[in-house]
Amino acid sequence: MKRILFLLFAYMPFVNAQQVLLKQLSENTFVHTSYLQTDDYGHVPCNGLVVRNGQQALIFDTPTDDQSAKELIRLVQDSLLCKIMTVVPTHFHSDCLGGLKAFHEAGIPSIANELTLELAKNSGVEIPKKGFRDSLILEIGSEKVWIKFLGQGHTRDNVVGYFPSEDVLFGGCLIKELGASKGYLGDANVDEWSATVEKVKKEFPRVKRVVPGHGEAGDSSLLDYTQKLFTKQN
């Protein structure tokens, strides 16, 4: 009975706050979704990922603005009963760090690709506090979370995050949901995108769940779909 209740709970929205949806993906990962109003694509849902272990949590990407970020911080602290150890924006666009100021005001450390810091500075937005080159392993409770830059695609600085204990990959905007279009390409390197996804597949061959920057999570077929979408003949 406990197992059945967990399965029912795991794939229902965990908390639907005013501006943020938090939905359980696996035992210790939760997709957070906020919304960005755009001229070209309308009201766009934007995903991030919360990874927890024990009473500690790491967050990939902030919600799209500070108010939504404050709601997410409250949900993680009050509903998941976790201390947020750090937040990791996966690239410099506002759907990744639009709410970063709220995290800083809450005393939560942030870290990102060094190129993300440079691009954020040039864009006049909130800048992550620390940078790393190529790859980083962070400890959350007794588990590890991997963060890697494997090449250009959606942007020059996009990184992915991997939680090996549950084989969950946060692909961010480098990875597309099934059936998605190519989307915004203003800062993209479409010539390298497919090759970068191939590197992601080789780096994380055991992945079971994949979370894209926009749309529905799925399995490794999202990697295959994205790679095919950006092959040169397309």
mmCIF file of C-alpha atoms in Angstrom:
data_model
loop_
_atom_site.group_PDB
_atom_site.id
_atom_site.type_symbol
_atom_site.label_atom_id
_atom_site.label_comp_id
_atom_site.label_asym_id
_atom_site.label_seq_id
_atom_site.Cartn_x
_atom_site.Cartn_y
_atom_site.Cartn_z
ATOM 1 C CA MET A 1 0.000 0.000 0.000
ATOM 2 C CA LYS A 2 2.829 2.429 0.855
ATOM 3 C CA ARG A 3 4.417 1.726 -2.523
ATOM 4 C CA ILE A 4 1.125 2.443 -4.316
ATOM 5 C CA LEU A 5 0.657 5.700 -2.424
ATOM 6 C CA PHE A 6 4.174 6.786 -3.310
ATOM 7 C CA LEU A 7 3.607 6.113 -7.011
ATOM 8 C CA LEU A 8 0.346 8.035 -6.962
ATOM 9 C CA PHE A 9 2.046 10.924 -5.201
ATOM 10 C CA ALA A 10 5.171 10.915 -7.326
ATOM 11 C CA TYR A 11 3.496 11.715 -10.614
ATOM 12 C CA MET A 12 0.985 14.256 -9.392
ATOM 13 C CA PRO A 13 1.776 17.950 -8.983
ATOM 14 C CA PHE A 14 3.408 18.289 -5.595
ATOM 15 C CA VAL A 15 2.564 21.924 -5.004
ATOM 16 C CA ASN A 16 0.890 24.369 -7.349
ATOM 17 C CA ALA A 17 1.758 27.778 -5.958
ATOM 18 C CA GLN A 18 0.650 31.053 -7.488
ATOM 19 C CA GLN A 19 3.490 31.226 -9.997
ATOM 20 C CA VAL A 20 5.441 27.980 -9.606
ATOM 21 C CA LEU A 21 4.526 24.337 -10.130
ATOM 22 C CA LEU A 22 6.635 21.737 -8.306
ATOM 23 C CA LYS A 23 6.170 18.165 -9.520
ATOM 24 C CA GLN A 24 7.918 15.039 -8.279
ATOM 25 C CA LEU A 25 9.844 13.204 -10.994
ATOM 26 C CA SER A 26 11.666 10.505 -9.027
ATOM 27 C CA GLU A 27 12.112 9.791 -5.335
ATOM 28 C CA ASN A 28 14.473 12.726 -4.821
ATOM 29 C CA THR A 29 14.030 14.963 -7.873
ATOM 30 C CA PHE A 30 11.319 17.532 -8.575
ATOM 31 C CA VAL A 31 10.698 19.577 -11.714
ATOM 32 C CA HIS A 32 9.923 23.225 -10.999
ATOM 33 C CA THR A 33 8.046 25.128 -13.695
ATOM 34 C CA SER A 34 7.517 28.878 -13.962
ATOM 35 C CA TYR A 35 6.367 31.027 -16.861
ATOM 36 C CA LEU A 36 7.920 33.579 -19.200
ATOM 37 C CA GLN A 37 5.929 35.961 -21.378
ATOM 38 C CA THR A 38 7.574 36.274 -24.792
ATOM 39 C CA ASP A 39 6.738 38.162 -27.976
ATOM 40 C CA ASP A 40 7.406 35.252 -30.324
ATOM 41 C CA TYR A 41 6.229 32.214 -28.342
ATOM 42 C CA GLY A 42 3.611 33.584 -25.936
ATOM 43 C CA HIS A 43 3.364 32.390 -22.318
ATOM 44 C CA VAL A 44 6.170 29.829 -22.139
ATOM 45 C CA PRO A 45 6.546 27.252 -19.329
ATOM 46 C CA CYS A 46 10.176 27.017 -18.206
ATOM 47 C CA ASN A 47 11.603 24.049 -16.302
ATOM 48 C CA GLY A 48 14.253 23.685 -13.647
ATOM 49 C CA LEU A 49 15.107 20.807 -11.338
ATOM 50 C CA VAL A 50 15.320 20.376 -7.576
ATOM 51 C CA VAL A 51 17.576 17.555 -6.378
ATOM 52 C CA ARG A 52 17.403 16.565 -2.716
ATOM 53 C CA ASN A 53 19.196 14.205 -0.392
ATOM 54 C CA GLY A 54 18.244 14.083 3.243
ATOM 55 C CA GLN A 55 17.505 17.659 4.286
ATOM 56 C CA GLN A 56 19.658 19.304 1.632
ATOM 57 C CA ALA A 57 18.729 20.402 -1.881
ATOM 58 C CA LEU A 58 20.359 21.747 -5.041
ATOM 59 C CA ILE A 59 18.404 23.665 -7.668
ATOM 60 C CA PHE A 60 19.141 23.780 -11.388
ATOM 61 C CA ASP A 61 17.940 27.061 -12.908
ATOM 62 C CA THR A 62 15.932 29.713 -11.135
ATOM 63 C CA PRO A 63 12.312 30.503 -11.945
ATOM 64 C CA THR A 64 11.884 33.299 -14.461
ATOM 65 C CA ASP A 65 11.586 36.210 -12.008
ATOM 66 C CA ASP A 66 12.312 37.060 -8.385
ATOM 67 C CA GLN A 67 8.735 36.650 -7.144
ATOM 68 C CA SER A 68 8.507 33.150 -8.591
ATOM 69 C CA ALA A 69 11.941 32.382 -7.175
ATOM 70 C CA LYS A 70 10.813 33.421 -3.692
ATOM 71 C CA GLU A 71 7.863 31.032 -4.002
ATOM 72 C CA LEU A 72 10.132 28.160 -5.032
ATOM 73 C CA ILE A 73 12.523 28.839 -2.160
ATOM 74 C CA ARG A 74 9.596 28.763 0.262
ATOM 75 C CA LEU A 75 8.228 25.519 -1.224
ATOM 76 C CA VAL A 76 11.569 23.738 -0.977
ATOM 77 C CA GLN A 77 12.125 24.919 2.571
ATOM 78 C CA ASP A 78 8.584 24.483 3.907
ATOM 79 C CA SER A 79 7.211 21.567 1.877
ATOM 80 C CA LEU A 80 10.324 19.499 1.166
ATOM 81 C CA LEU A 81 11.881 20.559 4.500
ATOM 82 C CA CYS A 82 15.241 21.055 2.801
ATOM 83 C CA LYS A 83 17.988 23.630 3.067
ATOM 84 C CA ILE A 84 18.954 24.897 -0.395
ATOM 85 C CA MET A 85 22.724 24.481 -0.595
ATOM 86 C CA THR A 86 23.239 26.107 -3.991
ATOM 87 C CA VAL A 87 21.531 27.124 -7.233
ATOM 88 C CA VAL A 88 23.087 26.378 -10.638
ATOM 89 C CA PRO A 89 21.936 28.409 -13.672
ATOM 90 C CA THR A 90 22.621 26.263 -16.748
ATOM 91 C CA HIS A 91 23.023 29.217 -19.124
ATOM 92 C CA PHE A 92 22.673 32.988 -19.155
ATOM 93 C CA HIS A 93 19.093 33.468 -20.420
ATOM 94 C CA SER A 94 16.352 34.772 -18.132
ATOM 95 C CA ASP A 95 14.597 31.404 -17.990
ATOM 96 C CA CYS A 96 17.687 30.152 -16.121
ATOM 97 C CA LEU A 97 18.683 33.076 -13.902
ATOM 98 C CA GLY A 98 15.790 35.542 -14.021
ATOM 99 C CA GLY A 99 15.114 34.903 -10.328
ATOM 100 C CA LEU A 100 18.741 34.740 -9.221
ATOM 101 C CA LYS A 101 18.585 37.937 -7.171
ATOM 102 C CA ALA A 102 15.987 36.357 -4.866
ATOM 103 C CA PHE A 103 18.329 33.448 -4.176
ATOM 104 C CA HIS A 104 21.179 35.815 -3.382
ATOM 105 C CA GLU A 105 18.960 37.877 -1.087
ATOM 106 C CA ALA A 106 18.071 34.637 0.728
ATOM 107 C CA GLY A 107 21.780 33.922 1.247
ATOM 108 C CA ILE A 108 21.826 30.955 -1.151
ATOM 109 C CA PRO A 109 25.121 30.466 -3.036
ATOM 110 C CA SER A 110 25.146 30.268 -6.827
ATOM 111 C CA ILE A 111 27.619 28.750 -9.248
ATOM 112 C CA ALA A 112 27.706 28.493 -13.044
ATOM 113 C CA ASN A 113 29.946 28.007 -16.045
ATOM 114 C CA GLU A 114 32.527 30.800 -16.140
ATOM 115 C CA LEU A 115 31.232 31.780 -19.571
ATOM 116 C CA THR A 116 27.751 32.147 -18.067
ATOM 117 C CA LEU A 117 29.155 34.704 -15.624
ATOM 118 C CA GLU A 118 30.728 36.614 -18.534
ATOM 119 C CA LEU A 119 27.599 36.544 -20.681
ATOM 120 C CA ALA A 120 25.370 37.516 -17.735
ATOM 121 C CA LYS A 121 27.616 40.483 -17.004
ATOM 122 C CA ASN A 122 27.455 41.603 -20.629
ATOM 123 C CA SER A 123 23.655 41.255 -20.572
ATOM 124 C CA GLY A 124 23.255 43.398 -17.464
ATOM 125 C CA VAL A 125 21.476 40.706 -15.421
ATOM 126 C CA GLU A 126 22.208 39.217 -11.996
ATOM 127 C CA ILE A 127 25.517 37.377 -12.073
ATOM 128 C CA PRO A 128 26.181 34.020 -10.368
ATOM 129 C CA LYS A 129 28.622 34.366 -7.485
ATOM 130 C CA LYS A 130 31.116 31.661 -8.492
ATOM 131 C CA GLY A 131 32.248 30.033 -11.722
ATOM 132 C CA PHE A 132 33.696 26.702 -12.813
ATOM 133 C CA ARG A 133 35.396 25.432 -15.946
ATOM 134 C CA ASP A 134 34.165 22.399 -17.875
ATOM 135 C CA SER A 135 32.850 20.261 -15.004
ATOM 136 C CA LEU A 136 31.971 20.239 -11.339
ATOM 137 C CA ILE A 137 30.818 17.692 -8.764
ATOM 138 C CA LEU A 138 28.762 18.973 -5.835
ATOM 139 C CA GLU A 139 27.780 17.003 -2.744
ATOM 140 C CA ILE A 140 24.166 17.145 -1.596
ATOM 141 C CA GLY A 141 23.794 15.236 1.647
ATOM 142 C CA SER A 142 25.511 11.900 1.040
ATOM 143 C CA GLU A 143 25.047 11.979 -2.746
ATOM 144 C CA LYS A 144 26.826 13.698 -5.620
ATOM 145 C CA VAL A 145 25.490 15.831 -8.467
ATOM 146 C CA TRP A 146 27.497 16.246 -11.660
ATOM 147 C CA ILE A 147 27.510 19.413 -13.753
ATOM 148 C CA LYS A 148 29.217 19.377 -17.132
ATOM 149 C CA PHE A 149 29.845 21.577 -20.131
ATOM 150 C CA LEU A 150 29.962 19.250 -23.148
ATOM 151 C CA GLY A 151 29.762 21.746 -25.985
ATOM 152 C CA GLN A 152 27.722 24.518 -27.525
ATOM 153 C CA GLY A 153 24.108 24.218 -28.639
ATOM 154 C CA HIS A 154 21.251 26.424 -27.434
ATOM 155 C CA THR A 155 23.934 28.842 -26.202
ATOM 156 C CA ARG A 156 27.717 28.924 -26.000
ATOM 157 C CA ASP A 157 27.645 28.314 -22.247
ATOM 158 C CA ASN A 158 24.931 25.667 -21.757
ATOM 159 C CA VAL A 159 25.692 22.949 -19.210
ATOM 160 C CA VAL A 160 23.756 19.865 -18.130
ATOM 161 C CA GLY A 161 23.245 18.375 -14.674
ATOM 162 C CA TYR A 162 23.142 14.696 -13.718
ATOM 163 C CA PHE A 163 22.022 12.970 -10.514
ATOM 164 C CA PRO A 164 23.662 9.532 -10.801
ATOM 165 C CA SER A 165 21.933 7.833 -7.865
ATOM 166 C CA GLU A 166 18.597 8.109 -9.723
ATOM 167 C CA ASP A 167 19.910 8.480 -13.294
ATOM 168 C CA VAL A 168 18.130 11.800 -13.830
ATOM 169 C CA LEU A 169 19.512 14.270 -16.369
ATOM 170 C CA PHE A 170 18.602 17.944 -16.402
ATOM 171 C CA GLY A 171 19.271 18.883 -20.007
ATOM 172 C CA GLY A 172 17.959 22.440 -19.766
ATOM 173 C CA CYS A 173 17.422 24.250 -23.043
ATOM 174 C CA LEU A 174 20.042 22.127 -24.768
ATOM 175 C CA ILE A 175 17.442 19.331 -24.855
ATOM 176 C CA LYS A 176 14.013 19.521 -26.492
ATOM 177 C CA GLU A 177 10.799 17.778 -25.515
ATOM 178 C CA LEU A 178 9.431 15.274 -28.014
ATOM 179 C CA GLY A 179 7.753 17.044 -30.928
ATOM 180 C CA ALA A 180 9.224 20.460 -30.121
ATOM 181 C CA SER A 181 10.443 22.898 -32.763
ATOM 182 C CA LYS A 182 13.964 24.295 -32.776
ATOM 183 C CA GLY A 183 12.733 27.307 -30.821
ATOM 184 C CA TYR A 184 14.766 30.444 -30.177
ATOM 185 C CA LEU A 185 18.118 30.339 -31.988
ATOM 186 C CA GLY A 186 19.379 33.864 -31.385
ATOM 187 C CA ASP A 187 22.362 32.694 -29.305
ATOM 188 C CA ALA A 188 22.593 29.154 -30.656
ATOM 189 C CA ASN A 189 25.309 27.199 -32.393
ATOM 190 C CA VAL A 190 23.163 24.963 -34.580
ATOM 191 C CA ASP A 191 26.206 23.475 -36.315
ATOM 192 C CA GLU A 192 27.510 21.972 -33.064
ATOM 193 C CA TRP A 193 24.207 21.257 -31.313
ATOM 194 C CA SER A 194 23.781 17.674 -32.511
ATOM 195 C CA ALA A 195 27.397 16.769 -31.748
ATOM 196 C CA THR A 196 27.039 18.203 -28.256
ATOM 197 C CA VAL A 197 23.988 16.025 -27.589
ATOM 198 C CA GLU A 198 25.959 13.010 -28.799
ATOM 199 C CA LYS A 199 28.579 13.816 -26.158
ATOM 200 C CA VAL A 200 25.833 14.002 -23.527
ATOM 201 C CA LYS A 201 24.619 10.534 -24.558
ATOM 202 C CA LYS A 202 28.122 9.072 -24.311
ATOM 203 C CA GLU A 203 28.832 10.780 -20.992
ATOM 204 C CA PHE A 204 25.588 9.570 -19.362
ATOM 205 C CA PRO A 205 24.642 6.258 -21.033
ATOM 206 C CA ARG A 206 22.523 5.032 -18.089
ATOM 207 C CA VAL A 207 20.126 7.986 -17.980
ATOM 208 C CA LYS A 208 16.516 7.012 -17.281
ATOM 209 C CA ARG A 209 14.767 10.374 -17.006
ATOM 210 C CA VAL A 210 15.522 13.541 -18.969
ATOM 211 C CA VAL A 211 14.177 16.998 -18.158
ATOM 212 C CA PRO A 212 14.188 19.551 -21.014
ATOM 213 C CA GLY A 213 14.228 23.305 -20.493
ATOM 214 C CA HIS A 214 10.648 23.529 -21.769
ATOM 215 C CA GLY A 215 7.884 20.961 -21.956
ATOM 216 C CA GLU A 216 7.434 17.427 -20.675
ATOM 217 C CA ALA A 217 10.154 15.262 -19.180
ATOM 218 C CA GLY A 218 10.780 11.844 -20.679
ATOM 219 C CA ASP A 219 13.479 9.255 -21.160
ATOM 220 C CA SER A 220 16.601 9.127 -23.325
ATOM 221 C CA SER A 221 14.439 9.416 -26.461
ATOM 222 C CA LEU A 222 14.514 13.195 -25.850
ATOM 223 C CA LEU A 223 18.252 13.091 -26.529
ATOM 224 C CA ASP A 224 17.720 11.167 -29.750
ATOM 225 C CA TYR A 225 14.966 13.543 -30.850
ATOM 226 C CA THR A 226 17.061 16.644 -30.162
ATOM 227 C CA GLN A 227 20.065 15.209 -31.943
ATOM 228 C CA LYS A 228 18.000 14.396 -35.018
ATOM 229 C CA LEU A 229 16.307 17.830 -34.952
ATOM 230 C CA PHE A 230 19.672 19.562 -35.300
ATOM 231 C CA THR A 231 21.413 17.336 -37.798
ATOM 232 C CA LYS A 232 22.662 19.384 -40.747
ATOM 233 C CA GLN A 233 20.064 18.133 -43.224
ATOM 234 C CA ASN A 234 17.385 19.639 -40.967
#
